[in-house]
């Protein structure tokens, strides 16, 4: 009986090891980023900036503990942010408007739990831990006759001191992988961290959607 239990234990352990699977590889894609602003001292009050269309690139590692569950960690870079256009007003004989673009160069570290509905199709939930490396803002005032850039180098101001360094954004996503390791995924990350560091008491959050492609090496 003891020998039977011992053999059964080894068999279960063998099945568990076979179920474990480690994969890794590159990924890249398209991102759509928005900034939500609540400036208490701003006449515009609460508002969403227009989407900024950008990219992301990096790598991922996936550990599948059994046929249905796994974990994934990634390191990505993406220039997130947003843009805003303020409708023009008549200033005497001129029609004047304003455009602002915010660029947040962000190192993203997404960590997620995955559920495999089938061997090739999975859903995921986790959190993006974003480290903001650079923060710049460019404002252009335009008229009927000319555009005028406001301050800075080529109209671009460094606003890193006004932006907090950590952006935490929970996310949900889906992924489909082909038999050869090529995969496609999509996810949405909801910004919950207040990025404003200018002392005004306002709030700035950064949310973004991503869709992309990658390739997984490894596996059984």
Short mmCIF file of C-alpha atoms in Angstrom, two decimals:
data_model
loop_
_atom_site.label_atom_id
_atom_site.label_comp_id
_atom_site.label_asym_id
_atom_site.label_seq_id
_atom_site.Cartn_x
_atom_site.Cartn_y
_atom_site.Cartn_z
CA UNK A 1 0.00 0.00 0.00
CA UNK A 2 2.82 2.35 0.90
CA UNK A 3 4.56 1.57 -2.38
CA UNK A 4 1.34 2.26 -4.27
CA UNK A 5 0.90 5.65 -2.55
CA UNK A 6 4.53 6.51 -3.24
CA UNK A 7 4.15 5.66 -6.93
CA UNK A 8 0.90 7.63 -7.08
CA UNK A 9 2.60 10.64 -5.51
CA UNK A 10 5.39 10.54 -8.10
CA UNK A 11 2.82 10.25 -10.87
CA UNK A 12 0.94 13.34 -9.62
CA UNK A 13 4.20 15.27 -9.31
CA UNK A 14 5.10 14.26 -12.85
CA UNK A 15 1.73 15.46 -14.13
CA UNK A 16 2.20 18.78 -12.31
CA UNK A 17 5.65 19.31 -13.81
CA UNK A 18 4.34 18.55 -17.29
CA UNK A 19 1.53 21.05 -16.78
CA UNK A 20 4.00 23.82 -15.94
CA UNK A 21 5.11 25.88 -18.91
CA UNK A 22 7.40 28.91 -19.20
CA UNK A 23 7.37 31.18 -22.23
CA UNK A 24 8.98 34.52 -23.03
CA UNK A 25 9.40 36.89 -25.94
CA UNK A 26 9.03 40.37 -27.45
CA UNK A 27 5.83 42.33 -27.93
CA UNK A 28 4.88 45.68 -29.45
CA UNK A 29 1.80 47.53 -30.57
CA UNK A 30 -0.46 50.52 -30.71
CA UNK A 31 -1.71 52.52 -27.71
CA UNK A 32 -4.39 55.14 -27.16
CA UNK A 33 -3.76 57.29 -24.07
CA UNK A 34 -5.93 59.90 -22.36
CA UNK A 35 -5.49 62.25 -19.39
CA UNK A 36 -8.36 63.11 -17.07
CA UNK A 37 -7.90 66.46 -15.34
CA UNK A 38 -9.65 67.96 -12.34
CA UNK A 39 -8.04 71.32 -11.63
CA UNK A 40 -9.85 73.06 -8.78
CA UNK A 41 -8.29 76.39 -9.67
CA UNK A 42 -9.00 76.02 -13.39
CA UNK A 43 -12.09 77.59 -14.98
CA UNK A 44 -12.40 74.50 -17.22
CA UNK A 45 -12.91 72.25 -14.16
CA UNK A 46 -13.13 68.51 -14.80
CA UNK A 47 -12.29 67.44 -18.33
CA UNK A 48 -10.83 64.64 -20.42
CA UNK A 49 -8.05 65.49 -22.82
CA UNK A 50 -8.32 64.13 -26.36
CA UNK A 51 -6.66 60.74 -27.00
CA UNK A 52 -3.01 60.57 -27.92
CA UNK A 53 -2.22 57.77 -30.39
CA UNK A 54 1.16 56.25 -29.72
CA UNK A 55 3.04 52.92 -29.42
CA UNK A 56 4.54 50.51 -26.93
CA UNK A 57 7.44 48.05 -27.17
CA UNK A 58 9.12 45.59 -24.82
CA UNK A 59 9.09 41.99 -23.65
CA UNK A 60 7.04 39.52 -21.63
CA UNK A 61 7.41 36.31 -19.60
CA UNK A 62 4.56 33.87 -18.91
CA UNK A 63 4.45 31.03 -16.40
CA UNK A 64 1.57 28.60 -16.83
CA UNK A 65 1.06 26.56 -13.64
CA UNK A 66 -1.59 24.24 -15.11
CA UNK A 67 -3.93 23.98 -18.09
CA UNK A 68 -6.11 26.86 -16.92
CA UNK A 69 -4.08 29.29 -14.81
CA UNK A 70 -0.88 31.26 -15.22
CA UNK A 71 0.94 34.48 -14.46
CA UNK A 72 2.56 37.04 -16.73
CA UNK A 73 5.04 39.87 -16.20
CA UNK A 74 6.20 42.42 -18.76
CA UNK A 75 8.53 45.36 -19.20
CA UNK A 76 7.36 47.90 -21.80
CA UNK A 77 8.13 51.45 -22.86
CA UNK A 78 5.41 53.79 -24.09
CA UNK A 79 5.22 57.60 -24.56
CA UNK A 80 1.77 58.08 -23.02
CA UNK A 81 -0.07 61.34 -22.36
CA UNK A 82 -2.84 63.29 -24.05
CA UNK A 83 -3.66 66.36 -26.10
CA UNK A 84 -6.18 69.14 -25.93
CA UNK A 85 -7.55 71.71 -28.34
CA UNK A 86 -9.28 74.81 -27.04
CA UNK A 87 -11.64 76.34 -29.58
CA UNK A 88 -10.58 79.68 -30.91
CA UNK A 89 -12.01 83.02 -29.88
CA UNK A 90 -12.21 86.28 -31.73
CA UNK A 91 -9.48 88.67 -30.56
CA UNK A 92 -10.19 91.82 -32.45
CA UNK A 93 -9.66 91.05 -36.14
CA UNK A 94 -7.97 87.70 -35.37
CA UNK A 95 -9.34 84.24 -34.63
CA UNK A 96 -7.11 82.64 -31.98
CA UNK A 97 -7.06 79.03 -30.70
CA UNK A 98 -4.79 76.89 -28.52
CA UNK A 99 -3.43 73.34 -28.70
CA UNK A 100 -1.60 71.51 -25.90
CA UNK A 101 0.17 68.14 -26.02
CA UNK A 102 1.46 66.26 -22.96
CA UNK A 103 4.05 63.51 -23.39
CA UNK A 104 4.78 61.10 -20.50
CA UNK A 105 7.66 58.78 -21.35
CA UNK A 106 6.66 55.78 -19.24
CA UNK A 107 8.33 52.49 -18.33
CA UNK A 108 5.46 50.06 -17.77
CA UNK A 109 5.69 46.91 -15.62
CA UNK A 110 2.37 45.03 -16.05
CA UNK A 111 1.80 42.01 -13.79
CA UNK A 112 -1.27 39.83 -14.31
CA UNK A 113 -3.03 36.57 -13.56
CA UNK A 114 -4.31 34.66 -16.62
CA UNK A 115 -7.16 32.24 -17.13
CA UNK A 116 -6.94 30.01 -20.21
CA UNK A 117 -10.42 29.41 -21.59
CA UNK A 118 -8.80 27.20 -24.23
CA UNK A 119 -5.17 26.32 -24.85
CA UNK A 120 -4.83 29.32 -27.19
CA UNK A 121 -7.34 31.86 -25.82
CA UNK A 122 -6.96 33.55 -22.42
CA UNK A 123 -8.23 36.46 -20.37
CA UNK A 124 -6.11 38.41 -17.89
CA UNK A 125 -6.45 40.87 -15.02
CA UNK A 126 -3.72 42.72 -13.19
CA UNK A 127 -2.06 46.08 -12.69
CA UNK A 128 0.29 48.29 -14.67
CA UNK A 129 3.02 49.89 -12.57
CA UNK A 130 4.19 52.85 -14.64
CA UNK A 131 7.40 54.73 -13.87
CA UNK A 132 7.31 58.13 -15.55
CA UNK A 133 10.80 58.84 -16.87
CA UNK A 134 10.10 62.08 -18.74
CA UNK A 135 7.22 64.56 -18.73
CA UNK A 136 6.93 67.36 -21.27
CA UNK A 137 4.21 69.71 -22.43
CA UNK A 138 3.97 71.65 -25.65
CA UNK A 139 1.48 74.49 -26.16
CA UNK A 140 0.87 76.26 -29.46
CA UNK A 141 -1.35 79.30 -29.88
CA UNK A 142 -2.58 79.70 -33.43
CA UNK A 143 -4.24 82.56 -35.27
CA UNK A 144 -5.48 83.21 -38.77
CA UNK A 145 -1.96 84.23 -39.80
CA UNK A 146 0.57 82.35 -37.66
CA UNK A 147 1.27 79.80 -34.89
CA UNK A 148 3.17 80.82 -31.76
CA UNK A 149 4.87 78.26 -29.53
CA UNK A 150 4.81 79.00 -25.80
CA UNK A 151 8.08 78.84 -23.83
CA UNK A 152 10.75 76.15 -23.75
CA UNK A 153 12.78 74.48 -26.46
CA UNK A 154 10.68 74.51 -29.63
CA UNK A 155 7.67 75.33 -27.47
CA UNK A 156 8.21 72.29 -25.22
CA UNK A 157 8.38 72.64 -21.43
CA UNK A 158 9.77 70.11 -18.97
CA UNK A 159 6.99 69.44 -16.42
CA UNK A 160 8.63 66.49 -14.67
CA UNK A 161 8.64 68.31 -11.32
CA UNK A 162 4.86 68.78 -11.61
CA UNK A 163 4.18 65.08 -12.28
CA UNK A 164 4.49 62.23 -9.79
CA UNK A 165 6.72 59.36 -10.83
CA UNK A 166 4.38 56.37 -10.26
CA UNK A 167 1.24 55.65 -12.26
CA UNK A 168 -0.74 52.59 -11.08
CA UNK A 169 -3.39 51.40 -13.52
CA UNK A 170 -5.42 48.17 -13.04
CA UNK A 171 -6.20 46.43 -16.33
CA UNK A 172 -8.17 43.66 -18.02
CA UNK A 173 -7.28 42.05 -21.31
CA UNK A 174 -7.60 39.17 -23.77
CA UNK A 175 -5.05 37.20 -25.77
CA UNK A 176 -5.09 34.73 -28.64
CA UNK A 177 -1.98 32.68 -29.50
CA UNK A 178 -1.32 30.66 -32.64
CA UNK A 179 0.32 27.26 -32.55
CA UNK A 180 3.67 28.68 -33.68
CA UNK A 181 3.88 31.10 -30.72
CA UNK A 182 2.66 34.25 -32.47
CA UNK A 183 0.05 36.02 -30.32
CA UNK A 184 -2.29 38.99 -30.42
CA UNK A 185 -3.58 40.81 -27.36
CA UNK A 186 -5.69 43.78 -26.29
CA UNK A 187 -6.21 45.42 -22.90
CA UNK A 188 -7.50 48.50 -21.15
CA UNK A 189 -5.73 50.10 -18.17
CA UNK A 190 -7.64 52.48 -15.88
CA UNK A 191 -5.44 55.11 -14.25
CA UNK A 192 -6.13 55.46 -10.52
CA UNK A 193 -3.01 57.33 -9.35
CA UNK A 194 -3.13 61.10 -8.98
CA UNK A 195 -0.18 62.29 -11.06
CA UNK A 196 -0.50 65.97 -10.14
CA UNK A 197 2.42 67.23 -8.09
CA UNK A 198 2.07 70.98 -8.60
CA UNK A 199 0.52 71.73 -5.20
CA UNK A 200 -2.74 73.07 -6.64
CA UNK A 201 -4.90 70.34 -5.08
CA UNK A 202 -6.02 69.16 -8.52
CA UNK A 203 -6.04 65.61 -9.85
CA UNK A 204 -4.60 64.13 -13.05
CA UNK A 205 -5.02 60.47 -14.06
CA UNK A 206 -3.73 58.59 -17.10
CA UNK A 207 -5.72 55.73 -18.66
CA UNK A 208 -4.81 53.89 -21.85
CA UNK A 209 -5.82 51.09 -24.21
CA UNK A 210 -3.35 48.82 -26.01
CA UNK A 211 -3.57 46.38 -28.90
CA UNK A 212 -0.56 44.53 -30.21
CA UNK A 213 1.34 41.48 -31.32
CA UNK A 214 4.20 39.40 -29.97
CA UNK A 215 5.96 36.06 -30.12
CA UNK A 216 6.47 33.47 -27.37
CA UNK A 217 9.52 31.24 -27.18
CA UNK A 218 9.76 28.19 -24.95
CA UNK A 219 6.98 25.95 -23.70
CA UNK A 220 6.66 22.19 -23.79
#
